[in-house]
Short mmCIF file of C-alpha atoms in Angstrom, two decimals:
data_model
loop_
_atom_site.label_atom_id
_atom_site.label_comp_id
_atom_site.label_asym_id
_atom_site.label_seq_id
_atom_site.Cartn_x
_atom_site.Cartn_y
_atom_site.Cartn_z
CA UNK A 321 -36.67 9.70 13.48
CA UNK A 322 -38.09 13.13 13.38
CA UNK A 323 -36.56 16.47 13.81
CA UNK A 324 -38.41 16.37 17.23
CA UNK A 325 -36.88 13.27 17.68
CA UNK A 326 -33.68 14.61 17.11
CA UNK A 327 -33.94 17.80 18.86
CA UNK A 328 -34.43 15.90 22.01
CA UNK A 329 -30.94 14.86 22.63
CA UNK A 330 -30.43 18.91 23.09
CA UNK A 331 -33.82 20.30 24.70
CA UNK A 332 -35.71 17.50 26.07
CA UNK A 333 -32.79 14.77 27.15
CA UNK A 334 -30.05 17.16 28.70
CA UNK A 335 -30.87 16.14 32.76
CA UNK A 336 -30.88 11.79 31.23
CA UNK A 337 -27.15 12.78 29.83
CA UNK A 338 -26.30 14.28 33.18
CA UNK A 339 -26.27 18.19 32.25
CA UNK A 340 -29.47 19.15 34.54
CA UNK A 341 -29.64 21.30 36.55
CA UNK A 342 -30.36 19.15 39.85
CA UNK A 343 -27.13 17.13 39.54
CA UNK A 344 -25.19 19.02 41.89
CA UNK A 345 -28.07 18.26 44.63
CA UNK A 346 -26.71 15.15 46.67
CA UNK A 347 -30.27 14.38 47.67
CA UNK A 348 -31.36 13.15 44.37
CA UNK A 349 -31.70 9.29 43.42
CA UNK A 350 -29.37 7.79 41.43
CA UNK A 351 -25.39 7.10 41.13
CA UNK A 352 -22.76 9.79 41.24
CA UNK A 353 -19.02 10.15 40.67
CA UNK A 354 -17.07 12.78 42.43
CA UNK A 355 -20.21 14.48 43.27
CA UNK A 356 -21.75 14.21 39.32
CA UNK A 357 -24.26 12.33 38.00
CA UNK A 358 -23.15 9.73 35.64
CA UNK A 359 -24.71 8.49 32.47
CA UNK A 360 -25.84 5.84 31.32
CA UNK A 361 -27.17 4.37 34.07
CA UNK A 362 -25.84 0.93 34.69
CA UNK A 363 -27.21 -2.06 35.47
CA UNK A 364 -26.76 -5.17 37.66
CA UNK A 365 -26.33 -7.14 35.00
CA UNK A 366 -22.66 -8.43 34.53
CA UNK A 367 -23.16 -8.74 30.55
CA UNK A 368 -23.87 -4.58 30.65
CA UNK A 369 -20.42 -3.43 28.78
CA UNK A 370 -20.60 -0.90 31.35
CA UNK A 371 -19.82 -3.94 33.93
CA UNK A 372 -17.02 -5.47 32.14
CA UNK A 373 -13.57 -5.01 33.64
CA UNK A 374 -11.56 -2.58 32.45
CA UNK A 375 -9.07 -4.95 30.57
CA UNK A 376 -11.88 -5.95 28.37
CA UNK A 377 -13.23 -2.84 27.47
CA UNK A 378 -9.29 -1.16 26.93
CA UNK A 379 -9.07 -4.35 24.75
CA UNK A 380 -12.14 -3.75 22.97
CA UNK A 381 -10.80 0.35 22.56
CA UNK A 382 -7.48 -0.95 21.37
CA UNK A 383 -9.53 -2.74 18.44
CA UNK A 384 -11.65 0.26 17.56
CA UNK A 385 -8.48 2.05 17.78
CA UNK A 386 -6.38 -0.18 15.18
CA UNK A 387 -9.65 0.00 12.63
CA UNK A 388 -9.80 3.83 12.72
CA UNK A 389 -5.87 3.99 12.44
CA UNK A 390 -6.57 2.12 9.13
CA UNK A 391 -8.97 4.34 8.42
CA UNK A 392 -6.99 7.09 7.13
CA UNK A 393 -3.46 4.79 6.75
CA UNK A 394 -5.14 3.37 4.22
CA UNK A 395 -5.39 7.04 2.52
CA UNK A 396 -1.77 8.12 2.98
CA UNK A 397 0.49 5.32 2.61
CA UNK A 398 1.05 5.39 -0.79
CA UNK A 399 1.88 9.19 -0.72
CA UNK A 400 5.36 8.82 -1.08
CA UNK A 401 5.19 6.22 -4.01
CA UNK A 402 3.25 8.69 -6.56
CA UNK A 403 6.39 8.57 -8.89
CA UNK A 404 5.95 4.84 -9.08
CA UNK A 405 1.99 4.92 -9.60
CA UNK A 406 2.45 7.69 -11.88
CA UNK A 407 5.06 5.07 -14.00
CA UNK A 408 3.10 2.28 -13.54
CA UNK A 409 -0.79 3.35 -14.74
CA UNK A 410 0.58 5.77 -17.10
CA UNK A 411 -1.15 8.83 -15.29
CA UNK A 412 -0.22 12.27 -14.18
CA UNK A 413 0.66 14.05 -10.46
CA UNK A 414 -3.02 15.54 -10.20
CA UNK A 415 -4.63 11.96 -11.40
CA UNK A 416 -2.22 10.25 -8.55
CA UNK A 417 -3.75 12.99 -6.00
CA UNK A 418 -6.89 11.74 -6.88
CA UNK A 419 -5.88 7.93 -6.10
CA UNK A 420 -5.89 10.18 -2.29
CA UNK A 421 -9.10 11.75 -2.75
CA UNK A 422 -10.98 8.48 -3.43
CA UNK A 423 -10.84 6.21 -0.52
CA UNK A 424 -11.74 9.31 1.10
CA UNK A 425 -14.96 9.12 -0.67
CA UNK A 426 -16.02 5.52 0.65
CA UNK A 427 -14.91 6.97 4.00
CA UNK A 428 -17.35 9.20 3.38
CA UNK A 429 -20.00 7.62 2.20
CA UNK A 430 -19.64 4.40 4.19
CA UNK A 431 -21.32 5.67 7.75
CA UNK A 432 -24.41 6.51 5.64
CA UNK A 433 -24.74 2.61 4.94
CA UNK A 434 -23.18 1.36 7.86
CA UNK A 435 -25.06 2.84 10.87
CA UNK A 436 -27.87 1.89 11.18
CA UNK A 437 -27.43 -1.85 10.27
CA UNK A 438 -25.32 -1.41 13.42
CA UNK A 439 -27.74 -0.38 15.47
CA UNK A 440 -30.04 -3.16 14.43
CA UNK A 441 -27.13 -6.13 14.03
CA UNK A 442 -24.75 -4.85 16.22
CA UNK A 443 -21.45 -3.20 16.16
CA UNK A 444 -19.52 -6.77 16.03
CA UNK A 445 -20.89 -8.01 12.65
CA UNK A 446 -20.55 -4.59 10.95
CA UNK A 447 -16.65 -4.36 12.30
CA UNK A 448 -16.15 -8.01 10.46
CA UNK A 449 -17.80 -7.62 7.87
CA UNK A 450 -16.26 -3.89 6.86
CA UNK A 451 -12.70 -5.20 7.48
CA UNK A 452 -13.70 -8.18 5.50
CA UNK A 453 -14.36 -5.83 2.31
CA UNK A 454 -11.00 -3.85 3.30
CA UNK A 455 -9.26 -6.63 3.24
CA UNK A 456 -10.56 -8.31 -0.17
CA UNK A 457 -10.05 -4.81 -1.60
CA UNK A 458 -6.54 -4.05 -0.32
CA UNK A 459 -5.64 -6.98 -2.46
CA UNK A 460 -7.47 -5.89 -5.34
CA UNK A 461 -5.72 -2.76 -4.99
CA UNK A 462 -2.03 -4.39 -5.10
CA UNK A 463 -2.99 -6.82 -8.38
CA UNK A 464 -4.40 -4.07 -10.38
CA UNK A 465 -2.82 -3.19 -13.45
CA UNK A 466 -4.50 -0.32 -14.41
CA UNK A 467 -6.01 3.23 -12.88
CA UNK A 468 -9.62 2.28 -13.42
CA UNK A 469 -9.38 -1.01 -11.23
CA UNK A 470 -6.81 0.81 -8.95
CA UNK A 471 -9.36 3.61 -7.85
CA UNK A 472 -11.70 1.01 -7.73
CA UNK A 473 -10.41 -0.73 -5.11
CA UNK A 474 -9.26 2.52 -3.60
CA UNK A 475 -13.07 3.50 -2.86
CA UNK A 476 -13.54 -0.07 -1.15
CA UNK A 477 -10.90 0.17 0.92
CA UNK A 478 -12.48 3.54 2.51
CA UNK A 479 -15.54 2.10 2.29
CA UNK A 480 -14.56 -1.22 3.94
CA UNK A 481 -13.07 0.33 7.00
CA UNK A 482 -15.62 3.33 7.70
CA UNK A 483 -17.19 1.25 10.29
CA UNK A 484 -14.38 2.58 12.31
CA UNK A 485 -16.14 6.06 12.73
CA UNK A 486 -19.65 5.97 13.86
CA UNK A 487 -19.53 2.53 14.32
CA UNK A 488 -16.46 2.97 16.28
CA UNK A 489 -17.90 5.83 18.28
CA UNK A 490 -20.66 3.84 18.87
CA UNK A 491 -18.44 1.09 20.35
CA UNK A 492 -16.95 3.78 22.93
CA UNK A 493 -20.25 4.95 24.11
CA UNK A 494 -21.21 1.41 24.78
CA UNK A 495 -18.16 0.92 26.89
CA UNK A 496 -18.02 4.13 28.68
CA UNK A 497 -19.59 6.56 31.34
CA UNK A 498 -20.27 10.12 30.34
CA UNK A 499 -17.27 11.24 32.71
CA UNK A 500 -14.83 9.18 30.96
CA UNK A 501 -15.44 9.38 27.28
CA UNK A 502 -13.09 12.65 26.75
CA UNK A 503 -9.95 10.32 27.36
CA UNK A 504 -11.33 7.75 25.29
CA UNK A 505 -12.55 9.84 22.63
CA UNK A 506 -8.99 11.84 22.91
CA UNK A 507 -7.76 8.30 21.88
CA UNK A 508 -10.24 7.37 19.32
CA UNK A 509 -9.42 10.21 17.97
CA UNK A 510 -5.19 10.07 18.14
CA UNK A 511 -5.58 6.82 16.21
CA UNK A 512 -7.19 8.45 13.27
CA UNK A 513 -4.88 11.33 13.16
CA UNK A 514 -1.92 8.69 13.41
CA UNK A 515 -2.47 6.84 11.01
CA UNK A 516 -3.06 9.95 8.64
CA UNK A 517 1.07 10.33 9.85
CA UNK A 518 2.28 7.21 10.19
CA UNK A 519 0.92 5.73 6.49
CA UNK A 520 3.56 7.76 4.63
CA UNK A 521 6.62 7.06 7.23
CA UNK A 522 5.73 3.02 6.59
CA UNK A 523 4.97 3.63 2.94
CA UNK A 524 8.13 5.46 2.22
CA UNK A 525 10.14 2.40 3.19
CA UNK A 526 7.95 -0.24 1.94
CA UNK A 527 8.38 1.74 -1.45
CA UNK A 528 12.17 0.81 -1.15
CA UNK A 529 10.70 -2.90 -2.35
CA UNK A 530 7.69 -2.39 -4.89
CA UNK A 531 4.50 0.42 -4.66
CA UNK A 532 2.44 -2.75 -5.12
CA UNK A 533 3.96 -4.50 -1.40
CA UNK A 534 2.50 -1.01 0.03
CA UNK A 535 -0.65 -3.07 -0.25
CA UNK A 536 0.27 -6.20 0.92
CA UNK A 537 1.31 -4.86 3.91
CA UNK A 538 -1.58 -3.60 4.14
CA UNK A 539 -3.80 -6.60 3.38
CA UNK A 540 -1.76 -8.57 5.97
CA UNK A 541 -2.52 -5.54 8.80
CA UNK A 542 -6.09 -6.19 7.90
CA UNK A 543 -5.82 -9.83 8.32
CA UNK A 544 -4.81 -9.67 11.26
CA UNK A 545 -7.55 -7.03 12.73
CA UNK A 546 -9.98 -9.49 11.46
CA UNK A 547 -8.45 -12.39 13.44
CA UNK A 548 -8.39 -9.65 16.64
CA UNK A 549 -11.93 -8.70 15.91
CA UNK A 550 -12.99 -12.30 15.63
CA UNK A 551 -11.49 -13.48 19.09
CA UNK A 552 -11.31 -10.33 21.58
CA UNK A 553 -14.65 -8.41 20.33
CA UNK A 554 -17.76 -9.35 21.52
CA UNK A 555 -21.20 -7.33 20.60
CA UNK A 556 -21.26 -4.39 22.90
CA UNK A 557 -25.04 -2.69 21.77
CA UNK A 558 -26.75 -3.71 24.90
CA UNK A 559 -30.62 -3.09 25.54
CA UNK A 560 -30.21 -0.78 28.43
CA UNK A 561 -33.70 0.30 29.02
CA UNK A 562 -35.21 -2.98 28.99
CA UNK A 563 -32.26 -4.55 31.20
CA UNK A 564 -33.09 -1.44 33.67
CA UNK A 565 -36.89 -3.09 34.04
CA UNK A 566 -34.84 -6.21 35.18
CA UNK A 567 -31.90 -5.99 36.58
CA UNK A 568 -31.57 -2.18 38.24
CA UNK A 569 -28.83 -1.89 41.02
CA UNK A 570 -30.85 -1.35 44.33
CA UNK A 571 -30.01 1.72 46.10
CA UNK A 572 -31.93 3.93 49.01
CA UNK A 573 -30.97 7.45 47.21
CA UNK A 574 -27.52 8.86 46.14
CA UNK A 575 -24.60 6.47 46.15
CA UNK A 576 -21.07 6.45 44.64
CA UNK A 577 -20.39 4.32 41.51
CA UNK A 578 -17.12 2.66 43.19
CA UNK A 579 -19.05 1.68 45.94
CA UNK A 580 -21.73 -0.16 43.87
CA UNK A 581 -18.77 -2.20 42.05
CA UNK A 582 -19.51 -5.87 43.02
CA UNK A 583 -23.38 -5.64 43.27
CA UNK A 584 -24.19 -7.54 40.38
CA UNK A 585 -26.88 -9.80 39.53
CA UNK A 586 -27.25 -13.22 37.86
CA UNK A 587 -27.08 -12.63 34.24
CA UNK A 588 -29.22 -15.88 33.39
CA UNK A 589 -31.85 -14.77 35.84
CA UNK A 590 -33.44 -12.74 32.06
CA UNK A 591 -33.69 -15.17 29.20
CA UNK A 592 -32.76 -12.38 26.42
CA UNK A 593 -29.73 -12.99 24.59
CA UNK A 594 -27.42 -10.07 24.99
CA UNK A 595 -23.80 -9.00 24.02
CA UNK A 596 -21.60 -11.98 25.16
CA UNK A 597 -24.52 -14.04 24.70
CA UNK A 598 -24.89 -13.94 21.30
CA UNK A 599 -23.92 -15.90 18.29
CA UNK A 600 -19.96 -14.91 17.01
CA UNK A 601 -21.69 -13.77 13.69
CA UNK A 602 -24.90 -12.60 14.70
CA UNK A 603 -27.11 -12.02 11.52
CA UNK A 604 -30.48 -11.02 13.18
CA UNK A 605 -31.49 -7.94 14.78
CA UNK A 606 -30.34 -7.69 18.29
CA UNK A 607 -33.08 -8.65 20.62
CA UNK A 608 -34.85 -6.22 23.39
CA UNK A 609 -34.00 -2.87 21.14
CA UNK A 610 -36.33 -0.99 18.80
CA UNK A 611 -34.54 -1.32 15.40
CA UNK A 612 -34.12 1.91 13.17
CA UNK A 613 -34.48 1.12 9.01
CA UNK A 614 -31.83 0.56 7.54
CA UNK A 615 -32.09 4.15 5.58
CA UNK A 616 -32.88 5.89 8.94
CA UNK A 617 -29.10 6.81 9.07
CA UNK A 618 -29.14 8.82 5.56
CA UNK A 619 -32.76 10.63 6.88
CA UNK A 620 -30.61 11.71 10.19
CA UNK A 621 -27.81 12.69 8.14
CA UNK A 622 -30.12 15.02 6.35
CA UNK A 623 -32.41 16.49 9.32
CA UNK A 624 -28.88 17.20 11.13
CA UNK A 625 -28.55 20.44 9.05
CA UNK A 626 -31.33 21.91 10.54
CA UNK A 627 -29.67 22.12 13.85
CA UNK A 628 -27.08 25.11 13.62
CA UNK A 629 -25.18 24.03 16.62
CA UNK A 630 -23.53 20.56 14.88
CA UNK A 631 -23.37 22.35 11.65
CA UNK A 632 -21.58 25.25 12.32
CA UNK A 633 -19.03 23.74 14.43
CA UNK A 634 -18.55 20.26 11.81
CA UNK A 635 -18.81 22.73 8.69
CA UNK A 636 -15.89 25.09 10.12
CA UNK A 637 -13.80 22.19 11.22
CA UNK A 638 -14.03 20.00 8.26
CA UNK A 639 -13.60 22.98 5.71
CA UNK A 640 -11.61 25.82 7.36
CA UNK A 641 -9.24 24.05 9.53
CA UNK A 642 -8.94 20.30 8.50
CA UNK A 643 -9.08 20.36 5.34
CA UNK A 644 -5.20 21.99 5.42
CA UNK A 645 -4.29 18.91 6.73
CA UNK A 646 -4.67 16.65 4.04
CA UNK A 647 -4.01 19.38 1.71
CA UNK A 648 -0.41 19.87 3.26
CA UNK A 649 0.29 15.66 3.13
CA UNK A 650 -0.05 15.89 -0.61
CA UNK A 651 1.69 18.68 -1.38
CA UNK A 652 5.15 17.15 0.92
CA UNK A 653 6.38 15.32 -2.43
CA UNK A 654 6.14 18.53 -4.22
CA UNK A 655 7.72 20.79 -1.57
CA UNK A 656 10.46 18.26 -0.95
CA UNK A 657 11.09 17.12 -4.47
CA UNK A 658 14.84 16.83 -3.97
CA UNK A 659 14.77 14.30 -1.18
CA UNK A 660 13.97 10.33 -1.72
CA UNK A 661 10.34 8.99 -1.14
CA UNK A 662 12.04 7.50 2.18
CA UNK A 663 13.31 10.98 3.63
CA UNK A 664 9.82 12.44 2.40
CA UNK A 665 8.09 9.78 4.69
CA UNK A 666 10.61 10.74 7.58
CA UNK A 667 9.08 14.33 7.21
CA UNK A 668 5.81 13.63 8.48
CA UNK A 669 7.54 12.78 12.21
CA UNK A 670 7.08 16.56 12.98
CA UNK A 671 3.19 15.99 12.60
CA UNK A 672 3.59 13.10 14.10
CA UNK A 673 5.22 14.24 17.20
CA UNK A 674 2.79 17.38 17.38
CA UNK A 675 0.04 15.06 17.25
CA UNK A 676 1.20 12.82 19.92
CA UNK A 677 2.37 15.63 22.29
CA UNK A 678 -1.32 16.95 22.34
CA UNK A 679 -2.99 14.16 22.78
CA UNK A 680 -0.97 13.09 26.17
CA UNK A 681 -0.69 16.63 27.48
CA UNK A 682 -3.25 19.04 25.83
CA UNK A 683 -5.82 17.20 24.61
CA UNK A 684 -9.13 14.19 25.58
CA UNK A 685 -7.52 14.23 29.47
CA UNK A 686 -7.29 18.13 28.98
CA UNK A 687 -10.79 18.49 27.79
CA UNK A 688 -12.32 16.00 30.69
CA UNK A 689 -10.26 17.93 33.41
CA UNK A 690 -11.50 21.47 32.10
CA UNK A 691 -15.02 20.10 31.83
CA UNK A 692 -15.36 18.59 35.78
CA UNK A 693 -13.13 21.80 36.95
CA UNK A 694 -16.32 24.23 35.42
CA UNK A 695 -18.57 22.30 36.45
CA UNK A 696 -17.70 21.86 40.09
CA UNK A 697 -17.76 25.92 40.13
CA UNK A 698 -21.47 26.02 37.83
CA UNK A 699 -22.93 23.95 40.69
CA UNK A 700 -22.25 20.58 39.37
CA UNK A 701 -24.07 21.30 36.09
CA UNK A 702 -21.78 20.08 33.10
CA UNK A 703 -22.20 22.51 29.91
CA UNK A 704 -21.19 20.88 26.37
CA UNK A 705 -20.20 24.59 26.09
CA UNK A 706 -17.28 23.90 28.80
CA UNK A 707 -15.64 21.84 26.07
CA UNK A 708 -14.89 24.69 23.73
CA UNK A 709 -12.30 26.42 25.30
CA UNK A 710 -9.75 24.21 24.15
CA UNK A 711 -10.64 24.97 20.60
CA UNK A 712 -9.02 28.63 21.19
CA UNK A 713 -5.49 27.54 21.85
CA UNK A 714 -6.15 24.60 19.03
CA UNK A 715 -6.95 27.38 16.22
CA UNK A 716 -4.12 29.66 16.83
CA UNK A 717 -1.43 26.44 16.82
CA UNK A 718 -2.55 25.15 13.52
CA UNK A 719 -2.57 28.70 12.23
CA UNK A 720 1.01 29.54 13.62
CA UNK A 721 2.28 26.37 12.33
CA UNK A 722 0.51 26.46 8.66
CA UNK A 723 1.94 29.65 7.72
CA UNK A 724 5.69 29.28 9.51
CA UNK A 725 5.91 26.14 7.23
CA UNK A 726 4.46 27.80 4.14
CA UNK A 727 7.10 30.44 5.03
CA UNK A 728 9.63 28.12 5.14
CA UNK A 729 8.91 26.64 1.86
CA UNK A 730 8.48 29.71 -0.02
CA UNK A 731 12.46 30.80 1.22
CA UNK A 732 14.30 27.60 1.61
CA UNK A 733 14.48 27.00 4.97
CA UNK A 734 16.25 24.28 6.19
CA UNK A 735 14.09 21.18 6.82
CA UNK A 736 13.70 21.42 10.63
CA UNK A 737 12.09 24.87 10.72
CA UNK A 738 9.55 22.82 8.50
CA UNK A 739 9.59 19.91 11.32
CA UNK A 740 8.72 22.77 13.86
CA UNK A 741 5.89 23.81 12.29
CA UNK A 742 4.33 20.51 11.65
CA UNK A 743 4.83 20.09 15.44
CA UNK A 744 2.30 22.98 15.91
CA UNK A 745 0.29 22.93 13.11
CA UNK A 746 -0.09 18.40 14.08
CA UNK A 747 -0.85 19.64 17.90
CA UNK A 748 -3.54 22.07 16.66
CA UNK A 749 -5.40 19.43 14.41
CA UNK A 750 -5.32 16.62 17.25
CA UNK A 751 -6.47 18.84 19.95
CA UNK A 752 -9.41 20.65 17.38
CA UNK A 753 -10.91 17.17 16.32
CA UNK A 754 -10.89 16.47 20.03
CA UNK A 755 -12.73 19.52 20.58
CA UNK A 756 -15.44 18.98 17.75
CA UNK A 757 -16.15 15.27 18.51
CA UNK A 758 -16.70 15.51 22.31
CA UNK A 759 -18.78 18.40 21.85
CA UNK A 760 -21.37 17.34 19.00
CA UNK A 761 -21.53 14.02 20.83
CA UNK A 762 -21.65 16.03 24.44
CA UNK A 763 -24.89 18.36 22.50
CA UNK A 764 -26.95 15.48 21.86
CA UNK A 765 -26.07 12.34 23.68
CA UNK A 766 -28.75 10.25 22.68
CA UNK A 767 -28.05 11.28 18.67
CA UNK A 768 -24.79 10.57 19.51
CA UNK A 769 -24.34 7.92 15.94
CA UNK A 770 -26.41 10.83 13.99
CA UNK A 771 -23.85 13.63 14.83
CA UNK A 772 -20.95 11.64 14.73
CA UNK A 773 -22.02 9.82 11.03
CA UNK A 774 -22.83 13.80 10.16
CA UNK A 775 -19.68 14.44 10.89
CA UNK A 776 -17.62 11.61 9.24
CA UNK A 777 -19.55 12.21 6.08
CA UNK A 778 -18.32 15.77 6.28
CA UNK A 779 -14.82 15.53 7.20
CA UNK A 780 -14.31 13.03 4.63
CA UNK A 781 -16.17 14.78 1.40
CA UNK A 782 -13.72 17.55 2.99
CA UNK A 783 -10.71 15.35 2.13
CA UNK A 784 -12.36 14.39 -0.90
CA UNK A 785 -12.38 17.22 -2.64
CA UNK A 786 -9.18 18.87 -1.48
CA UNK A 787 -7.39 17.72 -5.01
#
């Protein structure tokens, strides 16, 4: 893909995604929702993920959503056992940060590999075989005897379950209309910032046992993704644009999506072998799809930079606001050094909290409500613009909260004025990386796996060098 390629999501795609300007014109062709446009277009075709029923694709979320809660788990449990690791491979506190900073780097550069072979194999195959490695190396990383082989297996772990970024966000799109992807994003994105919480809380308490059952708890959380994966996800990259030659709903001009609900065709009517259809470990490129090279992912991760509008935004995200997060988790030992690994995992329920707060009240829903409300009163023409005036409120919580608990470290304050400011500064994050993913993704809708792998890659070299 070219830069004109990629510039098209922005310039020459914007009335496809449903931001043109005709969409508030009820005499225009196509289907609409509440008056907008929606996108993709669906087909007639009851194998189009768009088609499924709704317990199948929150199934399907739930999955994605348990592989990107591992995604940074993974990363954080073992926070609270750096005394142990410290004993055990002989090593000091800023060598144990670093046994942090490393599955960070396979997060990081695991979306670089793992893209575009799921945009040729399919999402399914890529989600089996990254929790496969995850797995195998969660293992290696609770019989290793020494730091070498422990960071080792640290970098496979991240690497293993990257797939639950792009490929992730890949998943949702599948799944999804344009109109409802701020929820599900909002989600996608709780899960990650979760499991960045909830690792230490588990890990504290598993430490009570050994630092090594840390990661056989693990191991047996990835075992059993890989037995969910294997039974309730089926391949959702579908071949819209040829199915749309074959199977398009029929209708005389504008019509309403939940009035089109049951007009479905026969799925065997078109030979090609398509998400349900296929073989449980589908090794060949999906059929009725032009295939990108396998490299095509690192060549979009490059030609991203020269578009200023996912840059800036990623760039002052991943580095300026962020990165604080992950620099605050590893710093809790330190700041509560006369508490037990067990109360130091208890300590991350403020974030926690914060995190979950904004997600259910100020936050995906938020964002999707803001967006229709602006667009009803711009003439029905949705903005990716409209989804940036969360980011105002998001800023100045993580701000407020960052420097009342650096305040409160610095003089002694009791614990709780600590938990209050993790409740802020946790709200701020979850509402920010919201923000930041609907809005790259909402700039260039067809680029969506380029913007989104840009932005993994970033946030992740982010946490990687925070030590």
């Amino acid at each position: 893909m070219d830069e004109k390629d990629l510039g098209a999501g922005k310039l020459g795609e914007t009335e496809k995604a449903g931001f043109g300007p005709e969409l508030g014109q009820s005499s225009e062709i196509g289907i609409f929702k509440e008056g907008l446009k929606v996108h993709p277009e669906p087909t007639a075709d009851p194998l189009d993920p768009l088609n499924w029923p709704r317990w199948r694709k929150h199934t399907i979320l739930a999955i994605v959503m348990y592989l990107y809660f591992m995604f940074t788990y993974v990363t954080t449990n073992t926070v609270p056992s750096f005394p142990e690791l410290q004993e055990e491979l002989g090593i000091s506190y800023s060598q144990v940060n670093w046994t942090v900073a490393i599955p960070a780097l396979g997060l990081a550069v695991g979306p670089l590999f793992w893209s575009s072979l799921a945009d040729i194999y399919g999402r399914r195959i890529i989600f089996l075989a990254g929790t496969l490695i995850a797995f195998a190396a969660t293992i290696g990383a609770g019989a290793a005897n020494n730091y070498g082989g422990y960071m080792a297996a640290r970098f496979f772990q991240g690497f293993g379950v990257s797939p639950g970024s792009t490929v992730g966000m890949a998943v949702i799109m599948d799944l999804y209309f344009e109109y409802e992807r701020g929820q599900k994003l909002g989600l996608w994105v709780l899960a990650i910032d979760t499991g960045l919480l909830v690792g230490p809380i588990i890990g504290g308490f598993i430490d009570l046992v050994s630092a090594d059952w840390i990661q056989w708890l693990t191991a047996i959380q990835f075992a059993v993704l890989l037995g969910l994966e294997f039974v309730f996800m089926p391949e959702t990259l579908y071949p819209r644009t040829y199915m749309l030659a074959r199977m398009p709903i029929e209708i005389p001009g504008a019509a309403d999506l939940e009035k089109l609900a049951g007009q479905q065709g026969n799925p065997a009517a078109v030979e090609l072998k398509r998400t349900t259809k296929l073989m449980a470990f589908n090794v060949r490129p999906v059929p009725g799809l032009r295939h990108p090279k396998p490299w095509d992912s690192l060549i979009r991760f490059m030609l991203t930079f020269k578009y200023p509008v996912v840059v800036i935004i990623v760039m002052t995200y991943c580095f300026a606001w962020y990165w604080w997060m992950l620099s605050v988790i590893t710093m809790i030992p330190a700041a509560y050094v006369q508490y037990s690994p067990q109360i130091q995992g208890l300590l991350f329920i403020g974030l926690l909290l914060g995190t979950l707060f904004s997600e259910i009240f100020a936050s995906g829903t938020l964002s999707d409500y803001i967006v229709a409300k602006l667009a009803r009163k711009n003439n029905g023409v949705r903005l990716p613009e409209m989804r940036l005036w969360l980011a105002y409120p998001a800023a100045l919580l993580s701000a407020i909260g960052l420097i009342i608990w650096g305040v409160s470290i610095d003089r002694g304050y009791h614990w709780m004025v600590g938990q209050i400011a993790f409740f802020l500064f946790g709200a701020g994050i979850q509402m920010g990386n919201t923000v930041t993913a609907s809005y790259v993704v909402d700039c260039y809708p067809l680029q969506s796996m380029s913007v989104i792998t840009f932005y993994a890659v970033l946030i992740n070299l982010s946490a990687f060098i925070d030590p």
